[in-house]
PDB file of C-alpha atoms in Angstrom:
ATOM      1  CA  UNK A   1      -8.242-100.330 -39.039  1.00  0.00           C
ATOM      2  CA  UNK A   2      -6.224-102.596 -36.733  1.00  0.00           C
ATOM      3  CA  UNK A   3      -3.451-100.565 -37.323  1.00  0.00           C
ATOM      4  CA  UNK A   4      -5.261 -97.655 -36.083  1.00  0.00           C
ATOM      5  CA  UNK A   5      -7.076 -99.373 -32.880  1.00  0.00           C
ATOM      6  CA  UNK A   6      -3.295-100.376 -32.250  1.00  0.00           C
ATOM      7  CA  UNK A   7      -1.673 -97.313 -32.237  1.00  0.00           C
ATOM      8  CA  UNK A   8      -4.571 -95.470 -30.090  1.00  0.00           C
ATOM      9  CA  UNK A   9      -4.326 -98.373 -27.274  1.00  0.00           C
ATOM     10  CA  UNK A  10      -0.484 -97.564 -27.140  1.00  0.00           C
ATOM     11  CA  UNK A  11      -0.986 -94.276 -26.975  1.00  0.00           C
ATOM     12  CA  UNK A  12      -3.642 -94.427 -23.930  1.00  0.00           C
ATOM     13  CA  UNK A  13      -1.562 -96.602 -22.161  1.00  0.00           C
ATOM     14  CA  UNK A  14       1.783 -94.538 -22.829  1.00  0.00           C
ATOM     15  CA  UNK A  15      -0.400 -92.014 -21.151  1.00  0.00           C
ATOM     16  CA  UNK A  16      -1.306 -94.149 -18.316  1.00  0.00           C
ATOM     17  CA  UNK A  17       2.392 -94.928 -17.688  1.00  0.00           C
ATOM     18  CA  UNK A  18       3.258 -91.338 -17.392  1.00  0.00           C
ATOM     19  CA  UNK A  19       0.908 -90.642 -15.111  1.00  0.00           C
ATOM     20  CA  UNK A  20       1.130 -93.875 -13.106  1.00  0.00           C
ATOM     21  CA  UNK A  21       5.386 -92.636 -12.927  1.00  0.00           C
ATOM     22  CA  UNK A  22       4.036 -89.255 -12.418  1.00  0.00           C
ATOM     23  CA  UNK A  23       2.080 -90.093  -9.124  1.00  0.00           C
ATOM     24  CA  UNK A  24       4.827 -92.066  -7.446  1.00  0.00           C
ATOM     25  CA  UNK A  25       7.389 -89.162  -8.006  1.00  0.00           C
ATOM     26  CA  UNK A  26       7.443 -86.514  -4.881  1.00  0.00           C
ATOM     27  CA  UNK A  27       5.605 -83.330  -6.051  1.00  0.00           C
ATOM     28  CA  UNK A  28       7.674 -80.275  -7.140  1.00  0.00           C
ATOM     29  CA  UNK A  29       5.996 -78.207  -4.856  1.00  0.00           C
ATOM     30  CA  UNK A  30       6.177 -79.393  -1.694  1.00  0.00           C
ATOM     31  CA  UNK A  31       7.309 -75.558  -0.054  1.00  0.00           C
ATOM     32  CA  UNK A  32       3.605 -74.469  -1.267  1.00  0.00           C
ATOM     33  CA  UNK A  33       2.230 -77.328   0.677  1.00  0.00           C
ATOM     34  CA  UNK A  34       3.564 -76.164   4.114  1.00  0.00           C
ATOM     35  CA  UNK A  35       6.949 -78.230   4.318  1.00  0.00           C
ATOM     36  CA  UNK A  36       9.850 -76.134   4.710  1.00  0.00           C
ATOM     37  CA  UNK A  37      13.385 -77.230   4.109  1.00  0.00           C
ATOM     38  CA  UNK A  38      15.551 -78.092   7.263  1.00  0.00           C
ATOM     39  CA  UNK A  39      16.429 -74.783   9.548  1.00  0.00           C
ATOM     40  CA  UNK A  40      19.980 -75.234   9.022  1.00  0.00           C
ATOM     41  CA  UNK A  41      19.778 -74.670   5.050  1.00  0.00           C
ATOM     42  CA  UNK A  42      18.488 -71.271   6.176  1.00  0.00           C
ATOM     43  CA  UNK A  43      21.360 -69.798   8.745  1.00  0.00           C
ATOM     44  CA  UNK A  44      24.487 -68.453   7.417  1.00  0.00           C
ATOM     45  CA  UNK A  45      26.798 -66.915  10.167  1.00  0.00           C
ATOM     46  CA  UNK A  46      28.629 -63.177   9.282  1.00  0.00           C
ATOM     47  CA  UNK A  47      31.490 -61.711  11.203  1.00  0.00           C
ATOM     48  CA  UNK A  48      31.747 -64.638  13.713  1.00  0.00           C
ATOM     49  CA  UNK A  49      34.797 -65.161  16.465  1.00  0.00           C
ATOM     50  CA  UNK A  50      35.555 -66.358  19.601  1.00  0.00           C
ATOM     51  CA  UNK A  51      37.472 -64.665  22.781  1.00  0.00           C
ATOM     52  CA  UNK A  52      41.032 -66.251  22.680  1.00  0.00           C
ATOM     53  CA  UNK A  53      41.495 -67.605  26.378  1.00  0.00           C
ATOM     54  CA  UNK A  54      44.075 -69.606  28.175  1.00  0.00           C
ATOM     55  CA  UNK A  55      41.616 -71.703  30.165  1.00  0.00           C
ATOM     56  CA  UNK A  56      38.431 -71.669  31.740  1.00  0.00           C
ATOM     57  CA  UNK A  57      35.577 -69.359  29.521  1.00  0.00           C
ATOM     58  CA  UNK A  58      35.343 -68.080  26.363  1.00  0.00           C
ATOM     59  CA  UNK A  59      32.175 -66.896  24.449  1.00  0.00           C
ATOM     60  CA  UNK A  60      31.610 -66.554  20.732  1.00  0.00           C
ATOM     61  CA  UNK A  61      29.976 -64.042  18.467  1.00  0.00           C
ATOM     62  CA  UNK A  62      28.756 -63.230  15.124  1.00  0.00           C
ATOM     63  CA  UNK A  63      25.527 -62.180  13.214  1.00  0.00           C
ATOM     64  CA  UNK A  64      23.057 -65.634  12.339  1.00  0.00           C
ATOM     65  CA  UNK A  65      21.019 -64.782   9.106  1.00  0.00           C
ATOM     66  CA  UNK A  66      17.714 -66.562   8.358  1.00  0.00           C
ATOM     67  CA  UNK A  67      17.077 -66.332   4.732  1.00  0.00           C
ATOM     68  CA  UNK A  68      14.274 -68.166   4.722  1.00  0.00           C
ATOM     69  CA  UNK A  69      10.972 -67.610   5.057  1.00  0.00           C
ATOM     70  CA  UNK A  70       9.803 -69.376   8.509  1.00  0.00           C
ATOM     71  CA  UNK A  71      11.070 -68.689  11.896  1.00  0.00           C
ATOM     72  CA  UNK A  72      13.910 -70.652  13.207  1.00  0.00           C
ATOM     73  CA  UNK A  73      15.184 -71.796  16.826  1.00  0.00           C
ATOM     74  CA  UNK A  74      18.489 -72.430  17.855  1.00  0.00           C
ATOM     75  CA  UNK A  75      18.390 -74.997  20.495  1.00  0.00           C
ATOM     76  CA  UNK A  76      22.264 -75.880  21.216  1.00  0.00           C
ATOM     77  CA  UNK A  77      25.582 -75.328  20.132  1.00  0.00           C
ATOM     78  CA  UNK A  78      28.608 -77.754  20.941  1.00  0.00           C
ATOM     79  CA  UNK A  79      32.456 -77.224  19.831  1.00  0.00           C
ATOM     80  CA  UNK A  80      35.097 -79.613  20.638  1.00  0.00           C
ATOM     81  CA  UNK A  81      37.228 -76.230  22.091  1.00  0.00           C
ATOM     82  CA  UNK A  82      34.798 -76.900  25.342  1.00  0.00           C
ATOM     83  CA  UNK A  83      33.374 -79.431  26.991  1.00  0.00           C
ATOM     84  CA  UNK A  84      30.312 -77.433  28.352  1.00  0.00           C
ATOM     85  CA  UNK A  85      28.437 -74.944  25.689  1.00  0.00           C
ATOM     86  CA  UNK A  86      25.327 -72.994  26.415  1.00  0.00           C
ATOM     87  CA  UNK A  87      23.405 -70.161  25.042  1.00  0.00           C
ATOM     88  CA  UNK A  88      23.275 -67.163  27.160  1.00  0.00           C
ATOM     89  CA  UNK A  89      21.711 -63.820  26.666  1.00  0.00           C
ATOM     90  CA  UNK A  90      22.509 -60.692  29.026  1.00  0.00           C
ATOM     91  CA  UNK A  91      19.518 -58.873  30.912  1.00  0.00           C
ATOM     92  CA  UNK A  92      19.339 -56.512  33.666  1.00  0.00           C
ATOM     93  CA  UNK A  93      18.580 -58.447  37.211  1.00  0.00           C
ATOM     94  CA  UNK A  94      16.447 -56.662  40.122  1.00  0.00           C
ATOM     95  CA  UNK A  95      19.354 -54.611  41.619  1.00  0.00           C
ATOM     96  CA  UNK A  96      20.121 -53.172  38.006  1.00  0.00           C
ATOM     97  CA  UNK A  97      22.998 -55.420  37.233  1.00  0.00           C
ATOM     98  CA  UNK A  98      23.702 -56.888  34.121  1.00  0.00           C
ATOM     99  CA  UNK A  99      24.034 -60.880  34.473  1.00  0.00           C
ATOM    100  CA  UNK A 100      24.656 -63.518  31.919  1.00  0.00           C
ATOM    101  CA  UNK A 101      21.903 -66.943  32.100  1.00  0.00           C
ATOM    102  CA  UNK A 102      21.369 -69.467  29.815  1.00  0.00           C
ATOM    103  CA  UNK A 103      18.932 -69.281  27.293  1.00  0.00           C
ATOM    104  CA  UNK A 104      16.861 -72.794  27.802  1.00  0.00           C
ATOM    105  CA  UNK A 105      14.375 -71.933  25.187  1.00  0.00           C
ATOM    106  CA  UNK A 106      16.784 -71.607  22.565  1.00  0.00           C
ATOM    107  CA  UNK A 107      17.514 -68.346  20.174  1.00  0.00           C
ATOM    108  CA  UNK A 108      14.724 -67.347  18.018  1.00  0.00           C
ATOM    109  CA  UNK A 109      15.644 -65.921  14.462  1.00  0.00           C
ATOM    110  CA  UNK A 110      12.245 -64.550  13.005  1.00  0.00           C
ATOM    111  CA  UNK A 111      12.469 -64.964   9.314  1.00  0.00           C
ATOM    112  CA  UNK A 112      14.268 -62.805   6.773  1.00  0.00           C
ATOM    113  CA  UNK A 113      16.178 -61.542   9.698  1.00  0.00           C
ATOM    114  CA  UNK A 114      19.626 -61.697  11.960  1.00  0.00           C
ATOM    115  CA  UNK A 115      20.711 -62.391  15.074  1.00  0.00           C
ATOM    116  CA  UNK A 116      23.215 -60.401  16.669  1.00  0.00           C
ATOM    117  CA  UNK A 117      25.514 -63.022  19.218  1.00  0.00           C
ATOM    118  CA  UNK A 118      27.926 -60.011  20.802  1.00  0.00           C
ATOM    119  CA  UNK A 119      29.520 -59.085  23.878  1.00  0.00           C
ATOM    120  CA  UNK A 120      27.094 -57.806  26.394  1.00  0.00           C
ATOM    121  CA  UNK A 121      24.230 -59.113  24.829  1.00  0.00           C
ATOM    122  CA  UNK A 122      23.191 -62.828  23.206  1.00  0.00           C
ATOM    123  CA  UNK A 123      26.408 -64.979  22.644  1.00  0.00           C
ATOM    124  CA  UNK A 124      27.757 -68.787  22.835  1.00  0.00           C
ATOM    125  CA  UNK A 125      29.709 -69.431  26.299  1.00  0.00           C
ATOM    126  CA  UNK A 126      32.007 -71.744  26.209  1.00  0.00           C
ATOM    127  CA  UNK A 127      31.752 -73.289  29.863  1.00  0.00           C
ATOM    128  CA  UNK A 128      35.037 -75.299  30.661  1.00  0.00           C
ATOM    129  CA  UNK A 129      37.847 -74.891  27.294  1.00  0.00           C
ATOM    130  CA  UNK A 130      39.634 -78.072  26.865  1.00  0.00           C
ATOM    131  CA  UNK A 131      42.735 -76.709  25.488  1.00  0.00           C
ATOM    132  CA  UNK A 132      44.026 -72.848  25.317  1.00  0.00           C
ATOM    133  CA  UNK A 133      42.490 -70.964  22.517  1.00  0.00           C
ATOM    134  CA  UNK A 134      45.161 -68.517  20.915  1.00  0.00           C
ATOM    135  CA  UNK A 135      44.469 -65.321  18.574  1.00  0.00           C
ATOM    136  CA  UNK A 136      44.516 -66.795  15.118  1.00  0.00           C
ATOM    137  CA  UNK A 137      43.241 -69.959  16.113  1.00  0.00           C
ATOM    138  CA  UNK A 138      39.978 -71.231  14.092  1.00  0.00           C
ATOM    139  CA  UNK A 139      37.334 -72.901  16.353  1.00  0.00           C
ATOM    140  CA  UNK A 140      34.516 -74.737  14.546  1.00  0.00           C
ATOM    141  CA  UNK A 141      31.121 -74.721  16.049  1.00  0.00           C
ATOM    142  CA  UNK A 142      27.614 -76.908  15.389  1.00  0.00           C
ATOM    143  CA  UNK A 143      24.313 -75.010  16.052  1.00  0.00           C
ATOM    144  CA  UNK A 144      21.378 -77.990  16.496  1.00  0.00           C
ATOM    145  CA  UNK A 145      17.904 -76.199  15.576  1.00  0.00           C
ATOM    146  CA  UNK A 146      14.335 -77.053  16.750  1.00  0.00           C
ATOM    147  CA  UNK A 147      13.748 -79.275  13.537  1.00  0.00           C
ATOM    148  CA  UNK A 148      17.373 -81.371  14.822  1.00  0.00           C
ATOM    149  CA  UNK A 149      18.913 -80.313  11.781  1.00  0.00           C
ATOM    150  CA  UNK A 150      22.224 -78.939  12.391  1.00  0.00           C
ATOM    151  CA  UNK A 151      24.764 -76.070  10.440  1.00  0.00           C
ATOM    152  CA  UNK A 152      27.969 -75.914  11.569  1.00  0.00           C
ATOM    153  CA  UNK A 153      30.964 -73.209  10.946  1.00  0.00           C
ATOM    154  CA  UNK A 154      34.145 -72.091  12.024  1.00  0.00           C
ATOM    155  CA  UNK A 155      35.494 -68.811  12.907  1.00  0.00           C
ATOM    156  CA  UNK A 156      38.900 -67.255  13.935  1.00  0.00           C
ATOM    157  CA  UNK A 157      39.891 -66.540  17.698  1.00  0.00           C
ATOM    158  CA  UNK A 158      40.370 -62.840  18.509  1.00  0.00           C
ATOM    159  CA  UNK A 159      42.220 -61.317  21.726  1.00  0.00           C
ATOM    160  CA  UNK A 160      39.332 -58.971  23.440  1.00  0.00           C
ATOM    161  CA  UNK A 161      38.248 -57.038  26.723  1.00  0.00           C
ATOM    162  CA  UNK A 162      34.898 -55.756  26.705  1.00  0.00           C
ATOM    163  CA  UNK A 163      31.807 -55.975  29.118  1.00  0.00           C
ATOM    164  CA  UNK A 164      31.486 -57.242  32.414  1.00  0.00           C
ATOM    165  CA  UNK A 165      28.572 -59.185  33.191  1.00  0.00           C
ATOM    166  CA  UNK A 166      28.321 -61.370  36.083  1.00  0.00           C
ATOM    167  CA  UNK A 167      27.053 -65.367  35.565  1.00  0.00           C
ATOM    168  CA  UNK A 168      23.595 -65.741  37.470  1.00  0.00           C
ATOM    169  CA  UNK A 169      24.877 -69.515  37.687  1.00  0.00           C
ATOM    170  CA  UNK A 170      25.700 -68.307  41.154  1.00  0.00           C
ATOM    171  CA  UNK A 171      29.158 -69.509  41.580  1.00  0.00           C
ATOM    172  CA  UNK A 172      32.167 -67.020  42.179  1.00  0.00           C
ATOM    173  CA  UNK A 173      34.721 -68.913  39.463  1.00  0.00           C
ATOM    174  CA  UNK A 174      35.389 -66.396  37.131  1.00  0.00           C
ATOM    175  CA  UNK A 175      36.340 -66.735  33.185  1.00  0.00           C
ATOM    176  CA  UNK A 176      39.572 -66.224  33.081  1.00  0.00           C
ATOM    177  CA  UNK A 177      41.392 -69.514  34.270  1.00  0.00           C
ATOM    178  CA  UNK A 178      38.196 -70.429  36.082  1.00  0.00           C
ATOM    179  CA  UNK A 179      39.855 -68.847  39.807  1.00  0.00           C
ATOM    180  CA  UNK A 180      37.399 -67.984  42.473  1.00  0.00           C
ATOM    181  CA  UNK A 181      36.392 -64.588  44.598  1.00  0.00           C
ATOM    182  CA  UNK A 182      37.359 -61.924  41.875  1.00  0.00           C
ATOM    183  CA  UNK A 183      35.352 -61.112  38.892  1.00  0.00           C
ATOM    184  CA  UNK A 184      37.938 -60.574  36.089  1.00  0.00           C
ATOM    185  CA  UNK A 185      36.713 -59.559  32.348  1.00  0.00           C
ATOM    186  CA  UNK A 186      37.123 -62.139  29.706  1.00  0.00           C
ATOM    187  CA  UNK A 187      35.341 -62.353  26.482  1.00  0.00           C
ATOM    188  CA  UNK A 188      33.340 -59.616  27.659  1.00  0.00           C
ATOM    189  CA  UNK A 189      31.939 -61.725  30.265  1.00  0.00           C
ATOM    190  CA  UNK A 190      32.888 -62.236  33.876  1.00  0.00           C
ATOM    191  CA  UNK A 191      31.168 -64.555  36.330  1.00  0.00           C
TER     192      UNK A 191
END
C-alpha cells in the first residue's frame, strides 16, 4: 500500500509541476487576446524605386502591403541618400492646382490592403540628397510605424519625368539641383 500512496503523490505533484511550468510560460494565444505583432512584420513593399537625381530632390515609390489583420500607420521614413525625408501626398489646393505637403499624420494602410506611393499622388520625398543618385543605383529606406517598430528595404534608382506638382512648403527652390525661380520636373515633382 505504500507503494501505491507513493506513486499517486508523485503523480499529483508531477501534475502540479506541469502546471506550475505551464503558468509561467507566455500563452500561445496571445493574437486572440488583442496583441498584435509589431506593424513592421506586416508591410512588404512591391515594385518600389526612387527618381535618379544629381542633387537636390528625389521621391520614391512603390506599393506597401499590410497582410495583417489591423490597421497600420506609417509615421517616418529616413534613408542615408538624404538628409531630410518626409511623407507627402498630392491634393488639389483652392486655385485647382496640384501641390505636394507633408503628410504629418503619417500614411494609413487599412488592413489586408496596399498603399500605392507614385508620382502625382502619395510618395517619399527625399528633401536635400547627400550624394548623386544614378539609374541602377540601390537606395535602402527605413519606414518607422505608429507602434516604433520599423521595416526597412531597398529598391533600385530609375531615370523618370512625370508630374508636376508644386511644394506648398512655399519656397521657389525647385528639385532638380535645388535652383530657385523656375519650376523644373523631377521625380514627378517640382517645387
Amino acid at each position: 500500500m505504500h507503494a501505491r500512496t507513493t506513486q499517486t503523490s508523485l503523480l499529483a505533484l508531477s501534475a502540479a509541476a506541469l502546471i506550475a511550468l505551464t503558468g509561467c510560460s507566455a500563452p500561445a494565444s496571445d493574437a486572440s487576446e488583442g496583441s498584435a505583432a509589431p506593424a513592421a512584420e506586416n508591410v512588404t513593399m512591391e515594385n518600389g524605386w526612387v527618381k535618379a537625381a544629381e542633387s537636390g530632390m528625389s521621391a520614391a515609390f512603390g506599393e506597401l502591403e499590410n497582410t495583417g489583420s489591423d490597421d497600420i500607420t506609417v509615421m517616418s521614413a529616413s534613408t542615408e541618400a538624404s538628409s531630410a525625408l518626409e511623407l507627402h501626398e498630392t491634393v488639389e489646393n483652392e486655385a485647382g492646382e496640384m501641390i505636394m505637403r507633408e503628410k504629418t499624420d503619417g500614411f494609413t494602410i487599412a488592413a489586408g490592403e496596399s498603399l500605392s506611393l507614385e508620382p502625382g499622388g502619395n510618395h517619399l520625398m527625399l528633401m536635400d540628397l547627400t550624394n548623386p543618385i544614378q539609374a541602377g543605383d540601390e537606395v535602402t529606406f527605413t519606414l518607422t510605424f505608429s507602434d516604433d517598430s520599423t521595416y526597412e528595404f531597398t529598391v533600385p534608382a530609375k531615370d523618370y519625368a512625370g508630374a508636376n506638382e508644386n511644394y506648398e512648403g512655399g519656397d521657389d527652390a525647385h528639385m532638380d539641383g535645388m535652383e530657385t525661380g523656375d519650376h523644373t520636373e523631377m521625380g514627378g515633382h517640382s517645387e
